[in-house]
mmCIF file of C-alpha atoms and ligand atoms in Angstrom:
data_model
loop_
_atom_site.group_PDB
_atom_site.id
_atom_site.type_symbol
_atom_site.label_atom_id
_atom_site.label_comp_id
_atom_site.label_asym_id
_atom_site.label_seq_id
_atom_site.Cartn_x
_atom_site.Cartn_y
_atom_site.Cartn_z
ATOM 1 C CA MET A 14 49.668 -22.131 -22.129
ATOM 2 C CA ASN A 15 50.033 -22.182 -18.342
ATOM 3 C CA ASP A 16 48.001 -18.997 -18.267
ATOM 4 C CA ILE A 17 45.016 -20.698 -19.816
ATOM 5 C CA PHE A 18 45.023 -23.422 -17.170
ATOM 6 C CA LEU A 19 45.157 -20.795 -14.463
ATOM 7 C CA ARG A 20 42.194 -19.007 -16.019
ATOM 8 C CA VAL A 21 40.215 -22.238 -16.289
ATOM 9 C CA ASP A 22 40.961 -23.041 -12.642
ATOM 10 C CA GLU A 23 39.813 -19.588 -11.640
ATOM 11 C CA LEU A 24 36.625 -19.898 -13.660
ATOM 12 C CA GLU A 25 35.944 -23.277 -12.147
ATOM 13 C CA SER A 26 36.157 -21.980 -8.602
ATOM 14 C CA GLN A 27 33.994 -19.002 -9.542
ATOM 15 C CA LEU A 28 31.398 -21.363 -10.957
ATOM 16 C CA GLY A 29 31.548 -23.359 -7.756
ATOM 17 C CA ARG A 30 30.843 -20.228 -5.726
ATOM 18 C CA ILE A 31 27.986 -19.221 -8.006
ATOM 19 C CA HIS A 32 26.542 -22.687 -7.728
ATOM 20 C CA SER A 33 26.559 -22.650 -3.944
ATOM 21 C CA ASP A 34 25.214 -19.073 -3.847
ATOM 22 C CA PHE A 35 22.428 -20.153 -6.127
ATOM 23 C CA GLY A 36 21.644 -23.096 -3.872
ATOM 24 C CA GLU A 37 21.383 -20.762 -0.885
ATOM 25 C CA LEU A 38 19.115 -18.417 -2.816
ATOM 26 C CA LYS A 39 16.872 -21.283 -3.815
ATOM 27 C CA LEU A 40 16.546 -22.355 -0.185
ATOM 28 C CA LYS A 41 15.760 -18.788 0.866
ATOM 29 C CA PHE A 42 13.149 -18.541 -1.854
ATOM 30 C CA LYS A 43 11.521 -21.765 -0.690
ATOM 31 C CA GLU A 44 11.420 -20.483 2.898
ATOM 32 C CA LEU A 45 9.849 -17.212 1.782
ATOM 33 C CA LEU A 46 7.182 -19.012 -0.237
ATOM 34 C CA GLU A 47 6.340 -21.190 2.743
ATOM 35 C CA GLU A 48 6.197 -18.234 5.085
ATOM 36 C CA ASN A 49 4.004 -16.359 2.635
ATOM 37 C CA GLN A 50 1.603 -19.280 2.517
ATOM 38 C CA ARG A 51 1.487 -19.519 6.317
ATOM 39 C CA LEU A 52 0.761 -15.798 6.596
ATOM 40 C CA ARG A 53 -1.951 -16.052 3.969
ATOM 41 C CA ILE A 54 -3.706 -18.827 5.884
ATOM 42 C CA GLU A 55 -3.324 -16.943 9.157
ATOM 43 C CA ASN A 56 -4.686 -13.788 7.564
ATOM 44 C CA GLN A 57 -7.661 -15.686 6.183
ATOM 45 C CA GLN A 58 -8.431 -17.148 9.608
ATOM 46 C CA LEU A 59 -8.061 -13.788 11.330
ATOM 47 C CA ARG A 60 -10.451 -12.241 8.819
ATOM 48 C CA LYS A 61 -13.001 -14.935 9.608
ATOM 49 C CA VAL A 62 -12.653 -14.329 13.357
ATOM 50 C CA LEU A 63 -12.936 -10.582 12.826
ATOM 51 C CA LYS A 64 -16.064 -11.028 10.737
ATOM 52 C CA ARG A 65 -17.589 -13.285 13.400
ATOM 53 C CA GLU A 66 -16.705 -10.810 16.165
ATOM 54 C CA THR A 67 -18.132 -7.815 14.345
ATOM 55 C CA THR A 68 -21.414 -9.550 13.448
ATOM 56 C CA ALA A 69 -21.885 -11.292 16.827
ATOM 57 C CA ASP A 70 -23.452 -8.223 18.439
ATOM 58 C CA ILE A 71 -26.266 -8.004 15.901
ATOM 59 C CA PRO A 72 -29.198 -10.204 16.974
ATOM 60 C CA THR A 73 -30.298 -12.566 14.198
ATOM 61 C CA GLU A 74 -33.703 -13.988 13.406
ATOM 62 C CA ALA A 75 -32.317 -17.473 13.993
ATOM 63 C CA ALA A 76 -31.695 -16.616 17.640
ATOM 64 C CA GLU A 77 -35.441 -16.118 18.120
ATOM 65 C CA GLU A 78 -36.261 -19.418 16.446
ATOM 66 C CA PRO A 79 -34.243 -22.235 18.049
ATOM 67 C CA ALA A 80 -35.604 -24.901 15.668
ATOM 68 C CA ALA A 81 -34.571 -22.936 12.613
ATOM 69 C CA ALA A 82 -31.224 -22.147 14.223
ATOM 70 C CA LYS A 83 -30.483 -25.855 14.655
ATOM 71 C CA GLY A 84 -31.042 -26.549 10.981
ATOM 72 C CA GLU A 85 -28.901 -23.579 10.046
ATOM 73 C CA ASP A 86 -26.060 -24.761 12.309
ATOM 74 C CA LYS A 87 -25.972 -28.090 10.522
ATOM 75 C CA GLY A 88 -25.840 -26.355 7.155
ATOM 76 C CA THR A 89 -23.110 -24.008 8.324
ATOM 77 C CA LEU A 90 -21.016 -26.876 9.641
ATOM 78 C CA ALA A 91 -21.311 -28.843 6.388
ATOM 79 C CA ALA A 92 -20.420 -25.697 4.458
ATOM 80 C CA ALA A 93 -17.412 -25.115 6.702
ATOM 81 C CA VAL A 94 -16.188 -28.673 6.176
ATOM 82 C CA GLY A 95 -16.645 -28.337 2.423
ATOM 83 C CA GLU A 96 -14.830 -25.021 2.469
ATOM 84 C CA GLY A 97 -11.994 -26.548 4.478
ATOM 85 C CA TYR A 98 -11.612 -29.309 1.915
ATOM 86 C CA ASP A 99 -11.644 -26.801 -0.961
ATOM 87 C CA ASN A 100 -8.967 -24.746 0.765
ATOM 88 C CA LEU A 101 -6.758 -27.800 1.208
ATOM 89 C CA ALA A 102 -7.256 -28.914 -2.395
ATOM 90 C CA ARG A 103 -6.382 -25.397 -3.579
ATOM 91 C CA LEU A 104 -3.314 -25.339 -1.336
ATOM 92 C CA TYR A 105 -2.162 -28.646 -2.800
ATOM 93 C CA HIS A 106 -2.627 -27.444 -6.365
ATOM 94 C CA GLU A 107 -0.660 -24.311 -5.528
ATOM 95 C CA GLY A 108 2.270 -26.610 -4.789
ATOM 96 C CA PHE A 109 2.116 -27.137 -1.033
ATOM 97 C CA HIS A 110 1.873 -30.255 1.089
ATOM 98 C CA ILE A 111 -1.387 -30.778 2.942
ATOM 99 C CA CYS A 112 -0.452 -34.168 4.405
ATOM 100 C CA ASN A 113 0.382 -34.434 8.090
ATOM 101 C CA VAL A 114 3.917 -35.520 7.165
ATOM 102 C CA TYR A 115 5.054 -32.315 5.431
ATOM 103 C CA TYR A 116 2.118 -29.953 5.972
ATOM 104 C CA GLY A 117 2.716 -26.409 4.729
ATOM 105 C CA HIS A 118 6.010 -27.209 3.012
ATOM 106 C CA LEU A 119 6.539 -26.578 -0.650
ATOM 107 C CA ARG A 120 6.248 -29.663 -2.843
ATOM 108 C CA MET A 121 9.597 -29.808 -4.604
ATOM 109 C CA GLU A 122 9.192 -33.104 -6.437
ATOM 110 C CA GLY A 123 5.787 -33.335 -8.087
ATOM 111 C CA ASP A 124 2.914 -35.205 -6.492
ATOM 112 C CA CYS A 125 3.009 -36.450 -2.909
ATOM 113 C CA LEU A 126 1.384 -39.814 -2.207
ATOM 114 C CA PHE A 127 0.504 -38.829 1.370
ATOM 115 C CA CYS A 128 -1.276 -35.717 0.135
ATOM 116 C CA LEU A 129 -3.054 -37.583 -2.652
ATOM 117 C CA SER A 130 -4.345 -40.285 -0.328
ATOM 118 C CA PHE A 131 -5.584 -37.526 1.969
ATOM 119 C CA LEU A 132 -7.373 -35.760 -0.895
ATOM 120 C CA SER A 133 -9.059 -38.926 -2.133
ATOM 121 C CA LYS A 134 -10.700 -39.571 1.269
HETATM 122 ZN ZN1 LIG B 22 2.473 -34.351 1.158
#
């Protein structure tokens, strides 16, 4: 009978170890997901810069027509703002914070009120 209690004790401490190992793994996983997201955003931005750099040398028609260029700039800016908003909304729906409180961190507990108020602006 004593044997059984010893076994149960042993199992209990094993379970405790597994539990704490699992907690560490979960944390590591969260960090990796966050890092992955950061790298994805950085990669996206670098691609944009690269695209701008490689097309900057080619003279455009807009450069010869300042009036037309002005109108185009406005359109481009509005498009960029819209794109920025879309990116943030997508990021949020992929499970990340976009609020200035926890930006870039994984949302562990459902919706975030800070993020939602930001999105509804
Ligand atoms: Zn948030």
